[in-house]
mmCIF file of C-alpha atoms in Angstrom:
data_model
loop_
_atom_site.group_PDB
_atom_site.id
_atom_site.type_symbol
_atom_site.label_atom_id
_atom_site.label_comp_id
_atom_site.label_asym_id
_atom_site.label_seq_id
_atom_site.Cartn_x
_atom_site.Cartn_y
_atom_site.Cartn_z
ATOM 1 C CA UNK V 21 70.358 64.278 97.957
ATOM 2 C CA UNK V 22 70.546 63.485 101.655
ATOM 3 C CA UNK V 23 67.645 65.744 102.511
ATOM 4 C CA UNK V 24 65.568 64.090 99.777
ATOM 5 C CA UNK V 25 66.292 60.614 101.157
ATOM 6 C CA UNK V 26 65.370 61.757 104.646
ATOM 7 C CA UNK V 27 62.167 63.314 103.316
ATOM 8 C CA UNK V 28 61.227 60.115 101.516
ATOM 9 C CA UNK V 29 61.781 58.174 104.765
ATOM 10 C CA UNK V 30 59.777 60.772 106.667
ATOM 11 C CA UNK V 31 62.712 61.741 108.924
ATOM 12 C CA UNK V 32 61.441 65.232 109.852
ATOM 13 C CA UNK V 33 63.641 65.461 112.947
ATOM 14 C CA UNK V 34 66.796 65.318 110.839
ATOM 15 C CA UNK V 35 65.345 67.897 108.447
ATOM 16 C CA UNK V 36 64.593 70.275 111.289
ATOM 17 C CA UNK V 37 68.072 69.817 112.741
ATOM 18 C CA UNK V 38 69.673 70.474 109.348
ATOM 19 C CA UNK V 39 67.489 73.544 108.880
ATOM 20 C CA UNK V 40 68.529 74.863 112.307
ATOM 21 C CA UNK V 41 72.199 74.285 111.406
ATOM 22 C CA UNK V 42 71.803 76.267 108.209
ATOM 23 C CA UNK V 43 70.045 79.102 110.025
ATOM 24 C CA UNK V 44 72.782 79.202 112.681
ATOM 25 C CA UNK V 45 75.457 79.220 109.957
ATOM 26 C CA UNK V 46 73.780 82.124 108.120
ATOM 27 C CA UNK V 47 73.261 84.122 111.312
ATOM 28 C CA UNK V 48 76.898 83.572 112.277
ATOM 29 C CA UNK V 49 78.037 84.656 108.801
ATOM 30 C CA UNK V 50 75.992 87.850 109.087
ATOM 31 C CA UNK V 51 77.296 88.765 112.526
ATOM 32 C CA UNK V 52 80.906 87.612 112.148
ATOM 33 C CA UNK V 53 81.571 88.696 108.590
ATOM 34 C CA UNK V 54 79.055 91.006 106.982
ATOM 35 C CA UNK V 55 78.299 93.174 110.016
ATOM 36 C CA UNK V 56 82.017 93.570 110.795
ATOM 37 C CA UNK V 57 82.717 94.468 107.156
ATOM 38 C CA UNK V 58 79.904 97.015 107.283
ATOM 39 C CA UNK V 59 81.262 98.558 110.480
ATOM 40 C CA UNK V 60 84.747 98.878 108.945
ATOM 41 C CA UNK V 61 83.416 100.480 105.770
ATOM 42 C CA UNK V 62 81.281 102.951 107.720
ATOM 43 C CA UNK V 63 84.219 103.859 109.965
ATOM 44 C CA UNK V 64 86.426 104.332 106.906
ATOM 45 C CA UNK V 65 83.778 106.589 105.361
ATOM 46 C CA UNK V 66 83.528 108.571 108.599
ATOM 47 C CA UNK V 67 87.306 109.089 108.518
ATOM 48 C CA UNK V 68 87.021 110.517 104.993
ATOM 49 C CA UNK V 69 84.273 112.889 106.114
ATOM 50 C CA UNK V 70 86.392 113.961 109.073
ATOM 51 C CA UNK V 71 89.316 114.722 106.742
ATOM 52 C CA UNK V 72 87.010 116.681 104.440
ATOM 53 C CA UNK V 73 85.806 118.708 107.407
ATOM 54 C CA UNK V 74 89.377 119.534 108.448
ATOM 55 C CA UNK V 75 90.349 120.598 104.939
ATOM 56 C CA UNK V 76 87.253 122.789 104.633
ATOM 57 C CA UNK V 77 88.061 124.386 107.982
ATOM 58 C CA UNK V 78 91.602 125.054 106.737
ATOM 59 C CA UNK V 79 90.196 126.532 103.528
ATOM 60 C CA UNK V 80 87.989 128.864 105.539
ATOM 61 C CA UNK V 81 90.943 129.970 107.654
ATOM 62 C CA UNK V 82 93.169 130.535 104.629
ATOM 63 C CA UNK V 83 90.437 132.504 102.878
ATOM 64 C CA UNK V 84 90.081 134.715 105.948
ATOM 65 C CA UNK V 85 93.854 135.266 106.033
ATOM 66 C CA UNK V 86 93.903 136.080 102.320
ATOM 67 C CA UNK V 87 90.928 138.451 102.537
ATOM 68 C CA UNK V 88 92.303 140.119 105.679
ATOM 69 C CA UNK V 89 95.470 141.134 103.889
ATOM 70 C CA UNK V 90 97.497 141.079 107.099
ATOM 71 C CA UNK V 91 100.981 139.581 107.028
ATOM 72 C CA UNK V 92 100.907 138.816 110.769
ATOM 73 C CA UNK V 93 98.397 136.988 112.942
ATOM 74 C CA UNK V 94 97.836 135.477 116.363
ATOM 75 C CA UNK V 95 96.263 132.081 116.904
ATOM 76 C CA UNK V 96 95.548 129.535 119.607
ATOM 77 C CA UNK V 97 97.277 126.211 118.874
ATOM 78 C CA UNK V 98 96.160 122.918 120.417
ATOM 79 C CA UNK V 99 99.274 121.044 121.574
ATOM 80 C CA UNK V 100 97.214 117.986 122.502
ATOM 81 C CA UNK V 101 94.901 116.959 125.324
ATOM 82 C CA UNK V 102 93.095 120.291 124.923
ATOM 83 C CA UNK V 103 96.213 122.208 126.023
ATOM 84 C CA UNK V 104 96.364 125.470 124.043
ATOM 85 C CA UNK V 105 99.090 128.067 123.602
ATOM 86 C CA UNK V 106 99.014 131.393 121.842
ATOM 87 C CA UNK V 107 101.152 131.577 118.721
ATOM 88 C CA UNK V 108 102.284 134.526 116.630
ATOM 89 C CA UNK V 109 102.734 134.067 112.915
ATOM 90 C CA UNK V 110 105.081 136.671 111.477
ATOM 91 C CA UNK V 111 104.579 135.822 107.789
ATOM 92 C CA UNK V 112 101.262 134.427 106.529
ATOM 93 C CA UNK V 113 102.239 134.410 102.855
ATOM 94 C CA UNK V 114 103.187 130.709 102.990
ATOM 95 C CA UNK V 115 101.686 127.783 104.879
ATOM 96 C CA UNK V 116 102.450 124.104 105.343
ATOM 97 C CA UNK V 117 99.645 121.727 104.389
ATOM 98 C CA UNK V 118 99.393 118.019 105.153
ATOM 99 C CA UNK V 119 99.196 116.354 101.736
ATOM 100 C CA UNK V 120 98.856 112.827 103.119
ATOM 101 C CA UNK V 121 101.040 109.990 104.348
ATOM 102 C CA UNK V 122 102.557 112.316 106.944
ATOM 103 C CA UNK V 123 104.031 114.709 104.381
ATOM 104 C CA UNK V 124 103.614 118.470 104.626
ATOM 105 C CA UNK V 125 104.245 120.794 101.697
ATOM 106 C CA UNK V 126 104.879 124.532 101.788
ATOM 107 C CA UNK V 127 102.339 126.405 99.669
ATOM 108 C CA UNK V 128 101.407 129.974 99.025
ATOM 109 C CA UNK V 129 97.869 130.659 100.156
ATOM 110 C CA UNK V 130 96.523 130.517 96.594
ATOM 111 C CA UNK V 131 98.326 127.222 95.939
ATOM 112 C CA UNK V 132 97.008 125.817 99.218
ATOM 113 C CA UNK V 133 93.443 126.795 98.340
ATOM 114 C CA UNK V 134 93.774 125.105 94.933
ATOM 115 C CA UNK V 135 95.249 121.988 96.540
ATOM 116 C CA UNK V 136 92.435 121.859 99.109
ATOM 117 C CA UNK V 137 89.791 121.970 96.355
ATOM 118 C CA UNK V 138 91.414 119.021 94.577
ATOM 119 C CA UNK V 139 91.931 117.101 97.827
ATOM 120 C CA UNK V 140 88.336 117.603 98.966
ATOM 121 C CA UNK V 141 87.019 116.415 95.580
ATOM 122 C CA UNK V 142 89.184 113.313 95.844
ATOM 123 C CA UNK V 143 88.097 112.598 99.426
ATOM 124 C CA UNK V 144 84.432 113.055 98.484
ATOM 125 C CA UNK V 145 84.823 110.444 95.722
ATOM 126 C CA UNK V 146 86.382 107.999 98.186
ATOM 127 C CA UNK V 147 83.606 108.681 100.694
ATOM 128 C CA UNK V 148 80.994 108.041 97.984
ATOM 129 C CA UNK V 149 82.694 104.733 97.127
ATOM 130 C CA UNK V 150 82.524 103.762 100.807
ATOM 131 C CA UNK V 151 78.837 104.714 100.862
ATOM 132 C CA UNK V 152 78.196 102.469 97.847
ATOM 133 C CA UNK V 153 80.163 99.627 99.453
ATOM 134 C CA UNK V 154 78.111 100.021 102.645
ATOM 135 C CA UNK V 155 74.894 99.858 100.617
ATOM 136 C CA UNK V 156 76.113 96.669 98.917
ATOM 137 C CA UNK V 157 76.899 95.040 102.265
ATOM 138 C CA UNK V 158 73.528 96.123 103.687
ATOM 139 C CA UNK V 159 71.758 94.543 100.718
ATOM 140 C CA UNK V 160 73.673 91.292 101.282
ATOM 141 C CA UNK V 161 72.664 91.323 104.941
ATOM 142 C CA UNK V 162 69.035 91.899 103.965
ATOM 143 C CA UNK V 163 69.203 89.061 101.440
ATOM 144 C CA UNK V 164 70.662 86.733 104.055
ATOM 145 C CA UNK V 165 67.884 87.622 106.520
ATOM 146 C CA UNK V 166 65.294 86.967 103.810
ATOM 147 C CA UNK V 167 66.864 83.540 103.252
ATOM 148 C CA UNK V 168 66.718 82.824 106.985
ATOM 149 C CA UNK V 169 63.088 83.935 107.037
ATOM 150 C CA UNK V 170 62.275 81.570 104.181
ATOM 151 C CA UNK V 171 64.012 78.708 105.988
ATOM 152 C CA UNK V 172 61.977 79.426 109.103
ATOM 153 C CA UNK V 173 58.721 79.465 107.127
ATOM 154 C CA UNK V 174 59.293 76.193 105.211
ATOM 155 C CA UNK V 175 56.887 73.382 106.045
ATOM 156 C CA UNK V 176 58.550 70.511 107.935
ATOM 157 C CA UNK V 177 58.270 68.025 105.059
ATOM 158 C CA UNK V 178 59.770 70.402 102.487
ATOM 159 C CA UNK V 179 63.482 71.348 102.472
ATOM 160 C CA UNK V 180 65.368 72.733 99.464
#
């Protein structure tokens, strides 16, 4: 109602100031809320893809161990900060796999391969949900920018 009264009085300066306030509010909302939400969702999705990659690498290694048929193996282990040591594994029939939340479970190689398939499927679903969430946020950002564009293109004597 206030904008209508100002329009009737011909107070275009107040209308322009109000329009600029709205534009600033929308731009702030985009940068402080929506863009930050989008960044978090994309980072979360990237973490899922990283986990998928690690599980697929483990699956490849376990498949090679299974197909090789050897009970012993040598490997280079990263202790951190790119510091590697050579390790000897005396029995490759069982492995420990990170199942999440810091827990590791001992599996046979076949059990581990089955677990990895289920885990990768689950992680892919979560990653897809994050992708959909990112698309939703991007559409909200686009809608907000369209609203700002419309506010910028309104004639001075017309404010909705």
